[in-house]
Protein backbone atom coordinates (compact mmCIF):
# COMPACT_ATOMS: atom_id res chain seq x y z
CA UNK A 1 84.28 128.43 18.08
CA UNK A 2 87.67 130.07 17.42
CA UNK A 3 87.04 132.64 20.13
CA UNK A 4 86.09 129.85 22.56
CA UNK A 5 89.33 127.99 21.86
CA UNK A 6 91.28 131.24 22.16
CA UNK A 7 89.69 131.99 25.55
CA UNK A 8 90.51 128.46 26.66
CA UNK A 9 94.09 128.96 25.49
CA UNK A 10 94.30 132.15 27.52
CA UNK A 11 92.99 130.34 30.59
CA UNK A 12 95.53 127.53 30.11
CA UNK A 13 98.35 130.07 29.81
CA UNK A 14 97.18 131.69 33.05
CA UNK A 15 97.05 128.33 34.84
CA UNK A 16 100.54 127.34 33.66
CA UNK A 17 101.97 130.68 34.79
CA UNK A 18 100.27 130.40 38.19
CA UNK A 19 101.53 126.82 38.65
CA UNK A 20 105.03 128.08 37.84
CA UNK A 21 104.75 130.58 40.71
CA UNK A 22 103.96 133.66 38.66
CA UNK A 23 101.94 136.09 40.81
CA UNK A 24 98.33 135.09 40.01
CA UNK A 25 97.20 138.58 38.99
CA UNK A 26 99.95 138.82 36.36
CA UNK A 27 99.32 135.27 35.19
CA UNK A 28 95.64 136.01 34.70
CA UNK A 29 96.30 139.32 32.95
CA UNK A 30 98.81 137.77 30.55
CA UNK A 31 96.45 134.85 29.93
CA UNK A 32 93.67 137.32 29.10
CA UNK A 33 95.96 139.18 26.70
CA UNK A 34 96.96 135.93 24.95
CA UNK A 35 93.33 134.81 24.75
CA UNK A 36 92.15 138.08 23.24
CA UNK A 37 94.91 138.23 20.63
CA UNK A 38 94.48 134.54 19.77
CA UNK A 39 90.77 135.21 19.16
CA UNK A 40 91.76 137.70 16.49
CA UNK A 41 90.86 140.84 18.39
CA UNK A 42 93.11 143.86 17.76
CA UNK A 43 95.32 144.82 20.68
CA UNK A 44 93.18 147.88 21.45
CA UNK A 45 89.96 145.86 21.58
CA UNK A 46 91.63 143.14 23.66
CA UNK A 47 92.66 145.71 26.23
CA UNK A 48 89.19 147.27 26.15
CA UNK A 49 87.60 143.87 26.85
CA UNK A 50 90.01 143.32 29.74
CA UNK A 51 89.20 146.72 31.20
CA UNK A 52 85.46 146.16 30.79
CA UNK A 53 85.82 142.91 32.73
CA UNK A 54 87.56 144.80 35.54
CA UNK A 55 84.90 147.52 35.51
CA UNK A 56 82.13 145.01 36.19
CA UNK A 57 83.70 143.81 39.44
CA UNK A 58 84.73 147.16 40.95
CA UNK A 59 81.55 147.45 43.12
CA UNK A 60 82.30 144.02 44.57
CA UNK A 61 85.92 145.04 45.21
CA UNK A 62 84.72 147.96 47.33
CA UNK A 63 82.45 145.69 49.37
CA UNK A 64 85.24 143.18 49.81
CA UNK A 65 87.60 145.85 51.13
CA UNK A 66 84.93 147.00 53.57
CA UNK A 67 84.52 143.39 54.76
CA UNK A 68 88.10 143.59 55.99
CA UNK A 69 86.94 145.75 58.91
CA UNK A 70 84.85 142.96 60.44
CA UNK A 71 87.38 140.24 59.61
CA UNK A 72 90.30 142.21 61.04
CA UNK A 73 88.44 143.08 64.24
CA UNK A 74 87.44 139.45 64.80
CA UNK A 75 91.05 138.33 64.60
CA UNK A 76 92.85 141.19 66.35
CA UNK A 77 90.50 141.45 69.32
CA UNK A 78 90.67 137.69 69.95
CA UNK A 79 86.94 137.33 69.20
CA UNK A 80 87.55 134.65 66.56
CA UNK A 81 89.71 132.62 68.95
CA UNK A 82 87.14 133.03 71.74
CA UNK A 83 84.30 131.83 69.51
CA UNK A 84 86.19 128.79 68.20
CA UNK A 85 87.46 127.70 71.62
CA UNK A 86 84.05 128.10 73.22
CA UNK A 87 82.45 125.88 70.58
CA UNK A 88 85.14 123.20 70.98
CA UNK A 89 84.95 123.33 74.79
CA UNK A 90 81.15 123.04 74.85
CA UNK A 91 81.02 120.07 72.50
CA UNK A 92 84.00 118.35 74.11
CA UNK A 93 86.26 115.48 73.10
CA UNK A 94 83.32 113.16 72.42
CA UNK A 95 82.31 115.25 69.42
CA UNK A 96 85.77 116.43 68.46
CA UNK A 97 85.26 116.37 64.68
CA UNK A 98 81.92 118.15 64.91
CA UNK A 99 83.45 120.72 67.24
CA UNK A 100 86.38 121.50 64.93
CA UNK A 101 84.21 121.57 61.82
CA UNK A 102 81.56 123.72 63.50
CA UNK A 103 84.16 126.16 64.83
CA UNK A 104 85.74 126.77 61.41
CA UNK A 105 82.30 126.81 59.77
CA UNK A 106 81.06 129.49 62.13
CA UNK A 107 84.15 131.66 61.80
CA UNK A 108 84.05 131.46 58.01
CA UNK A 109 80.31 132.08 57.94
CA UNK A 110 80.78 135.31 59.91
CA UNK A 111 83.30 136.73 57.46
CA UNK A 112 86.71 135.31 58.39
CA UNK A 113 88.74 134.00 55.44
CA UNK A 114 88.65 130.21 55.34
CA UNK A 115 92.43 129.84 55.59
CA UNK A 116 92.55 132.31 58.50
CA UNK A 117 89.71 130.38 60.18
CA UNK A 118 91.66 127.13 59.89
CA UNK A 119 94.82 128.79 61.23
CA UNK A 120 92.80 130.21 64.16
CA UNK A 121 91.29 126.86 65.14
CA UNK A 122 94.48 124.83 64.46
CA UNK A 123 96.14 125.31 67.90
CA UNK A 124 93.06 123.90 69.63
CA UNK A 125 92.89 121.06 67.11
CA UNK A 126 96.53 120.11 67.67
CA UNK A 127 96.03 120.09 71.43
CA UNK A 128 93.04 117.76 71.08
CA UNK A 129 94.92 115.60 68.59
CA UNK A 130 97.73 115.15 71.07
CA UNK A 131 95.33 114.23 73.87
CA UNK A 132 93.14 111.86 71.82
CA UNK A 133 95.77 110.39 69.47
CA UNK A 134 94.20 111.87 66.34
CA UNK A 135 96.33 112.37 63.24
CA UNK A 136 96.93 115.75 61.65
CA UNK A 137 95.26 114.29 58.56
CA UNK A 138 91.89 113.93 60.27
CA UNK A 139 92.19 117.14 62.23
CA UNK A 140 92.89 119.22 59.14
CA UNK A 141 90.14 117.57 57.11
CA UNK A 142 87.56 118.32 59.81
CA UNK A 143 88.58 121.99 59.86
CA UNK A 144 88.66 122.32 56.06
CA UNK A 145 85.26 120.63 55.73
CA UNK A 146 83.73 123.06 58.21
CA UNK A 147 85.42 126.00 56.50
CA UNK A 148 84.02 125.02 53.11
CA UNK A 149 80.53 124.72 54.60
CA UNK A 150 80.79 128.18 56.12
CA UNK A 151 82.30 129.68 52.98
CA UNK A 152 79.19 129.15 50.85
CA UNK A 153 76.97 131.15 53.20
CA UNK A 154 79.39 133.84 54.33
CA UNK A 155 79.83 137.54 53.50
CA UNK A 156 83.26 136.58 52.15
CA UNK A 157 84.65 137.71 48.77
CA UNK A 158 83.42 134.64 46.89
CA UNK A 159 79.80 135.18 47.97
CA UNK A 160 79.97 138.95 47.49
CA UNK A 161 81.34 138.67 43.95
CA UNK A 162 78.87 135.96 42.89
CA UNK A 163 75.93 137.98 44.23
CA UNK A 164 77.25 141.14 42.54
CA UNK A 165 77.71 139.54 39.13
CA UNK A 166 74.24 137.99 39.19
CA UNK A 167 72.62 141.16 40.53
CA UNK A 168 71.26 139.25 43.52
CA UNK A 169 70.92 140.51 47.12
CA UNK A 170 73.86 139.24 49.18
CA UNK A 171 71.75 138.19 52.22
CA UNK A 172 69.46 136.11 50.00
CA UNK A 173 72.42 134.36 48.36
CA UNK A 174 73.81 133.60 51.81
CA UNK A 175 70.49 132.19 53.04
CA UNK A 176 70.01 130.08 49.90
CA UNK A 177 73.04 127.99 50.85
CA UNK A 178 72.21 127.65 54.54
CA UNK A 179 70.60 124.19 54.23
CA UNK A 180 73.27 122.93 51.78
CA UNK A 181 75.95 124.06 54.27
CA UNK A 182 74.27 122.17 57.11
CA UNK A 183 73.89 119.09 54.89
CA UNK A 184 77.57 119.32 54.00
CA UNK A 185 78.53 119.58 57.68
CA UNK A 186 76.50 116.52 58.65
CA UNK A 187 77.78 114.45 55.72
CA UNK A 188 81.39 115.46 56.33
CA UNK A 189 81.33 114.70 60.07
CA UNK A 190 79.06 111.65 60.24
CA UNK A 191 79.41 110.01 56.81
CA UNK A 192 82.85 110.94 55.47
CA UNK A 193 85.00 111.14 58.62
CA UNK A 194 84.36 107.52 59.76
CA UNK A 195 85.92 106.33 56.49
CA UNK A 196 88.97 108.58 56.76
CA UNK A 197 91.97 106.61 58.06
CA UNK A 198 93.62 107.93 61.21
CA UNK A 199 96.95 107.78 59.45
CA UNK A 200 100.01 109.94 59.21
CA UNK A 201 101.72 112.25 61.67
CA UNK A 202 100.40 113.04 65.12
CA UNK A 203 101.03 116.35 66.84
CA UNK A 204 104.49 115.56 68.18
CA UNK A 205 104.77 118.12 70.96
CA UNK A 206 101.98 119.12 73.31
CA UNK A 207 100.69 122.51 72.28
CA UNK A 208 101.58 125.41 74.52
CA UNK A 209 98.95 126.23 77.08
CA UNK A 210 96.27 128.21 75.34
CA UNK A 211 95.76 131.55 77.04
CA UNK A 212 92.03 132.02 77.45
CA UNK A 213 92.35 134.40 80.37
CA UNK A 214 92.72 137.51 78.23
CA UNK A 215 90.26 136.61 75.48
CA UNK A 216 86.94 138.49 75.31
CA UNK A 217 83.82 136.66 76.42
CA UNK A 218 81.81 134.62 73.96
CA UNK A 219 78.89 137.05 74.15
CA UNK A 220 81.11 140.06 73.45
CA UNK A 221 82.86 138.19 70.63
CA UNK A 222 79.55 137.42 68.97
CA UNK A 223 78.28 141.01 69.04
CA UNK A 224 80.13 142.15 65.90
CA UNK A 225 79.26 139.31 63.51
CA UNK A 226 75.68 139.12 64.78
CA UNK A 227 75.23 142.84 64.16
CA UNK A 228 76.52 142.50 60.60
CA UNK A 229 74.30 139.50 59.89
CA UNK A 230 71.21 141.18 61.37
CA UNK A 231 71.79 144.29 59.27
CA UNK A 232 72.18 142.18 56.14
CA UNK A 233 69.04 140.11 56.68
CA UNK A 234 66.86 143.19 57.19
CA UNK A 235 66.42 143.22 53.41
CA UNK A 236 64.76 139.81 53.02
CA UNK A 237 62.94 140.12 56.36
CA UNK A 238 61.71 143.72 56.35
CA UNK A 239 62.60 145.14 52.97
CA UNK A 240 65.14 147.50 54.57
CA UNK A 241 68.21 147.62 52.35
CA UNK A 242 71.55 148.06 54.12
CA UNK A 243 74.42 147.46 51.75
CA UNK A 244 77.26 145.14 52.85
CA UNK A 245 79.54 148.15 52.26
CA UNK A 246 77.90 149.60 55.41
CA UNK A 247 76.79 146.50 57.35
CA UNK A 248 80.16 144.75 57.55
CA UNK A 249 82.20 147.72 58.86
CA UNK A 250 79.40 148.54 61.34
CA UNK A 251 79.66 144.96 62.62
CA UNK A 252 83.39 145.46 63.09
CA UNK A 253 82.91 148.70 65.03
CA UNK A 254 80.29 147.07 67.26
CA UNK A 255 82.78 144.27 67.89
CA UNK A 256 85.38 146.78 69.07
CA UNK A 257 82.87 148.38 71.45
CA UNK A 258 81.56 145.05 72.78
CA UNK A 259 85.02 143.59 73.43
CA UNK A 260 86.37 146.92 74.71
CA UNK A 261 89.57 146.41 72.76
CA UNK A 262 89.82 150.04 71.69
CA UNK A 263 93.52 149.81 70.93
CA UNK A 264 92.89 147.06 68.41
CA UNK A 265 90.78 149.23 66.11
CA UNK A 266 93.65 150.53 63.99
CA UNK A 267 95.60 147.22 64.01
CA UNK A 268 92.32 145.47 63.10
CA UNK A 269 91.75 147.80 60.17
CA UNK A 270 95.33 147.23 59.05
CA UNK A 271 95.03 143.46 59.38
CA UNK A 272 91.75 143.37 57.49
CA UNK A 273 93.14 145.49 54.69
CA UNK A 274 96.26 143.34 54.57
CA UNK A 275 94.10 140.24 54.03
CA UNK A 276 91.62 141.82 51.62
CA UNK A 277 94.04 143.81 49.46
CA UNK A 278 95.56 140.71 47.77
CA UNK A 279 92.02 139.49 47.04
CA UNK A 280 91.10 142.84 45.53
CA UNK A 281 94.22 142.76 43.35
CA UNK A 282 93.48 139.15 42.38
CA UNK A 283 89.99 140.17 41.31
CA UNK A 284 91.51 142.67 38.89
CA UNK A 285 93.32 139.78 37.22
CA UNK A 286 90.22 137.59 37.18
CA UNK A 287 88.23 140.50 35.78
CA UNK A 288 90.56 140.78 32.77
CA UNK A 289 90.22 137.14 31.78
CA UNK A 290 86.50 137.15 32.59
CA UNK A 291 86.09 139.98 30.09
CA UNK A 292 87.74 137.88 27.37
CA UNK A 293 85.73 134.77 28.23
CA UNK A 294 82.48 136.73 28.31
CA UNK A 295 83.14 138.12 24.83
CA UNK A 296 83.96 134.66 23.45
CA UNK A 297 81.76 131.77 22.36
CA UNK A 298 82.61 129.73 25.45
CA UNK A 299 79.03 129.96 26.66
CA UNK A 300 77.70 128.55 23.40
CA UNK A 301 80.18 125.67 23.50
CA UNK A 302 79.23 124.84 27.09
CA UNK A 303 75.53 124.88 26.22
CA UNK A 304 76.11 122.59 23.25
CA UNK A 305 78.08 120.14 25.40
CA UNK A 306 75.43 120.13 28.11
CA UNK A 307 72.76 119.49 25.52
CA UNK A 308 74.81 116.68 23.98
CA UNK A 309 75.41 115.08 27.38
CA UNK A 310 71.75 115.52 28.37
CA UNK A 311 72.70 117.62 31.38
CA UNK A 312 70.10 120.16 32.39
CA UNK A 313 70.73 123.90 32.16
CA UNK A 314 70.54 124.10 35.96
CA UNK A 315 73.96 122.41 36.02
CA UNK A 316 75.63 125.33 34.20
CA UNK A 317 76.14 127.43 37.33
CA UNK A 318 77.69 124.79 39.63
CA UNK A 319 79.70 123.28 36.78
CA UNK A 320 81.13 126.67 35.84
CA UNK A 321 82.07 127.32 39.47
CA UNK A 322 83.78 123.93 39.78
CA UNK A 323 85.76 124.29 36.53
CA UNK A 324 86.93 127.81 37.28
CA UNK A 325 87.91 126.87 40.84
CA UNK A 326 90.03 124.07 39.39
CA UNK A 327 91.65 126.48 36.94
CA UNK A 328 92.51 129.08 39.57
CA UNK A 329 92.71 126.96 42.76
CA UNK A 330 90.74 129.72 44.46
CA UNK A 331 87.14 129.99 45.59
CA UNK A 332 87.16 133.74 45.04
CA UNK A 333 88.78 133.68 41.60
CA UNK A 334 86.69 130.69 40.54
CA UNK A 335 83.45 132.34 41.63
CA UNK A 336 84.50 135.59 39.95
CA UNK A 337 85.30 134.14 36.54
CA UNK A 338 82.36 131.74 36.57
CA UNK A 339 79.77 134.32 37.60
CA UNK A 340 81.13 137.06 35.34
CA UNK A 341 81.32 134.73 32.32
CA UNK A 342 78.14 132.69 32.73
CA UNK A 343 75.68 134.88 34.67
CA UNK A 344 73.89 136.05 31.51
CA UNK A 345 73.39 132.56 30.16
CA UNK A 346 72.30 131.18 33.54
CA UNK A 347 69.73 133.95 33.90
CA UNK A 348 68.59 133.45 30.29
CA UNK A 349 67.92 129.80 31.12
CA UNK A 350 65.32 130.97 33.65
CA UNK A 351 67.36 130.30 36.77
CA UNK A 352 66.74 132.99 39.43
CA UNK A 353 69.71 135.24 40.17
CA UNK A 354 69.81 134.17 43.81
CA UNK A 355 70.13 130.48 42.98
CA UNK A 356 72.52 131.10 40.11
CA UNK A 357 74.89 132.94 42.46
CA UNK A 358 74.43 130.36 45.22
CA UNK A 359 75.19 127.42 42.93
CA UNK A 360 78.24 129.09 41.39
CA UNK A 361 79.49 129.79 44.90
CA UNK A 362 78.96 126.19 45.98
CA UNK A 363 80.57 124.85 42.81
CA UNK A 364 83.65 126.97 43.47
CA UNK A 365 84.42 124.87 46.57
CA UNK A 366 84.88 121.64 44.61
CA UNK A 367 88.49 122.12 43.49
CA UNK A 368 89.68 125.33 45.15
CA UNK A 369 92.20 123.36 47.22
CA UNK A 370 94.53 122.28 44.40
CA UNK A 371 98.30 122.75 44.93
CA UNK A 372 98.71 125.75 42.63
CA UNK A 373 96.64 127.88 45.01
CA UNK A 374 97.49 129.48 48.35
CA UNK A 375 94.75 127.68 50.33
CA UNK A 376 96.51 124.32 49.88
CA UNK A 377 99.74 125.62 51.39
CA UNK A 378 98.25 127.87 54.11
CA UNK A 379 96.10 125.09 55.57
CA UNK A 380 98.88 122.51 55.39
CA UNK A 381 101.21 124.92 57.15
CA UNK A 382 98.68 125.53 59.94
CA UNK A 383 99.33 122.00 61.27
CA UNK A 384 102.89 121.69 59.93
CA UNK A 385 101.88 118.96 57.47
CA UNK A 386 104.29 117.66 54.85
CA UNK A 387 103.48 118.19 51.16
CA UNK A 388 103.03 114.48 50.40
CA UNK A 389 100.57 114.06 53.24
CA UNK A 390 98.72 117.24 52.29
CA UNK A 391 98.25 115.94 48.74
CA UNK A 392 96.41 112.88 50.07
CA UNK A 393 93.69 115.13 51.49
CA UNK A 394 92.62 116.39 48.07
CA UNK A 395 90.10 113.59 47.25
CA UNK A 396 88.36 114.05 50.61
CA UNK A 397 88.21 117.84 50.22
CA UNK A 398 86.78 117.37 46.74
CA UNK A 399 84.12 115.03 48.14
CA UNK A 400 83.04 117.74 50.61
CA UNK A 401 82.84 120.31 47.82
CA UNK A 402 80.78 117.93 45.67
CA UNK A 403 78.32 117.33 48.51
CA UNK A 404 77.87 121.10 48.96
CA UNK A 405 77.40 121.58 45.22
CA UNK A 406 74.88 118.77 44.84
CA UNK A 407 72.99 119.98 47.92
CA UNK A 408 72.83 123.51 46.49
CA UNK A 409 71.63 122.17 43.12
CA UNK A 410 69.04 120.02 44.89
CA UNK A 411 67.89 123.06 46.86
CA UNK A 412 67.26 124.96 43.64
CA UNK A 413 65.42 122.03 42.02
CA UNK A 414 63.18 121.65 45.07
CA UNK A 415 62.42 125.38 45.37
CA UNK A 416 61.83 126.21 41.71
């Protein structure tokens, strides 16, 4: 019990430091150090536990860095913009919320970071908002909802790290959350959005004319992500194993060839690395505190509480993801700590690795949008939304995350 309280203390220290604008990786490392020492471990053992936590996530870090090739190419070649604008144009103003949600969902599902996906779609959203008198509040919620749906079935860092820590094939973890993602999209657009007030600021100035003349075609834009996805799903379909470390960069290279943007190869690699490097560094911090939590009695305490509250063991995975996403305000960090700390106990409860990873990943979307994380600020900035207004979105974002989590849990219960 003392080690559990000490690990919790370390996590609280990390959260406080992050909220006070300490770089997250240093906040997490210091929190891990405090937690280990408070548990009574000698300094040497505390550091060893921190390093062991880092060691367990290094394979995922390599895959995440390789994912930057595809992500960078999609953005730098204009493929991401072409895909999003084609979806919005085809669905039209009549289905504006579905169009915006589907565009961000698709971009995120193909490997673009969720905040980058929102930023990419935002200019189109603001233009439509100006034309149709839709508030920034509704526009941003539609994009965030779609991004969350795509994030639970994407080859993004959160899915990669959850699959890695559970020892599950990445394509299978992605496919496990396909139906929950579609359920979340439908609920967000057709159940939640009608109850969201069209309040707050409107786009004040008509957006500049969007230049579609020099964007690659939709077919060329789709070549890269489709290649990556096809290579990944060869494992569940044909038993041919192509690691994401290979599949994602190959998808990026195919994208360069298909769009014929040869000059964007090096800028794309640089952009992808620029986006992935902070995530890789963040994972080092999450690995340190995950090592402390894993060595503590936190798992036993959680099991005892679940038993006392009559909550089934299947709830461990999504609950862990939700709690850790709240602590770190990050889907990636939340999925990392939750999967690294609770994978053993989830597997021991008889839950298949694929579903354990999928439910942790879904749970990590419940509270990853809190103000002490970068997602909150990046998405608000994409539509120039004031802090007070951005705060009012949190309950709706949480509702979307809960729907995804419950749908993923239901999927496991139905399939077991």
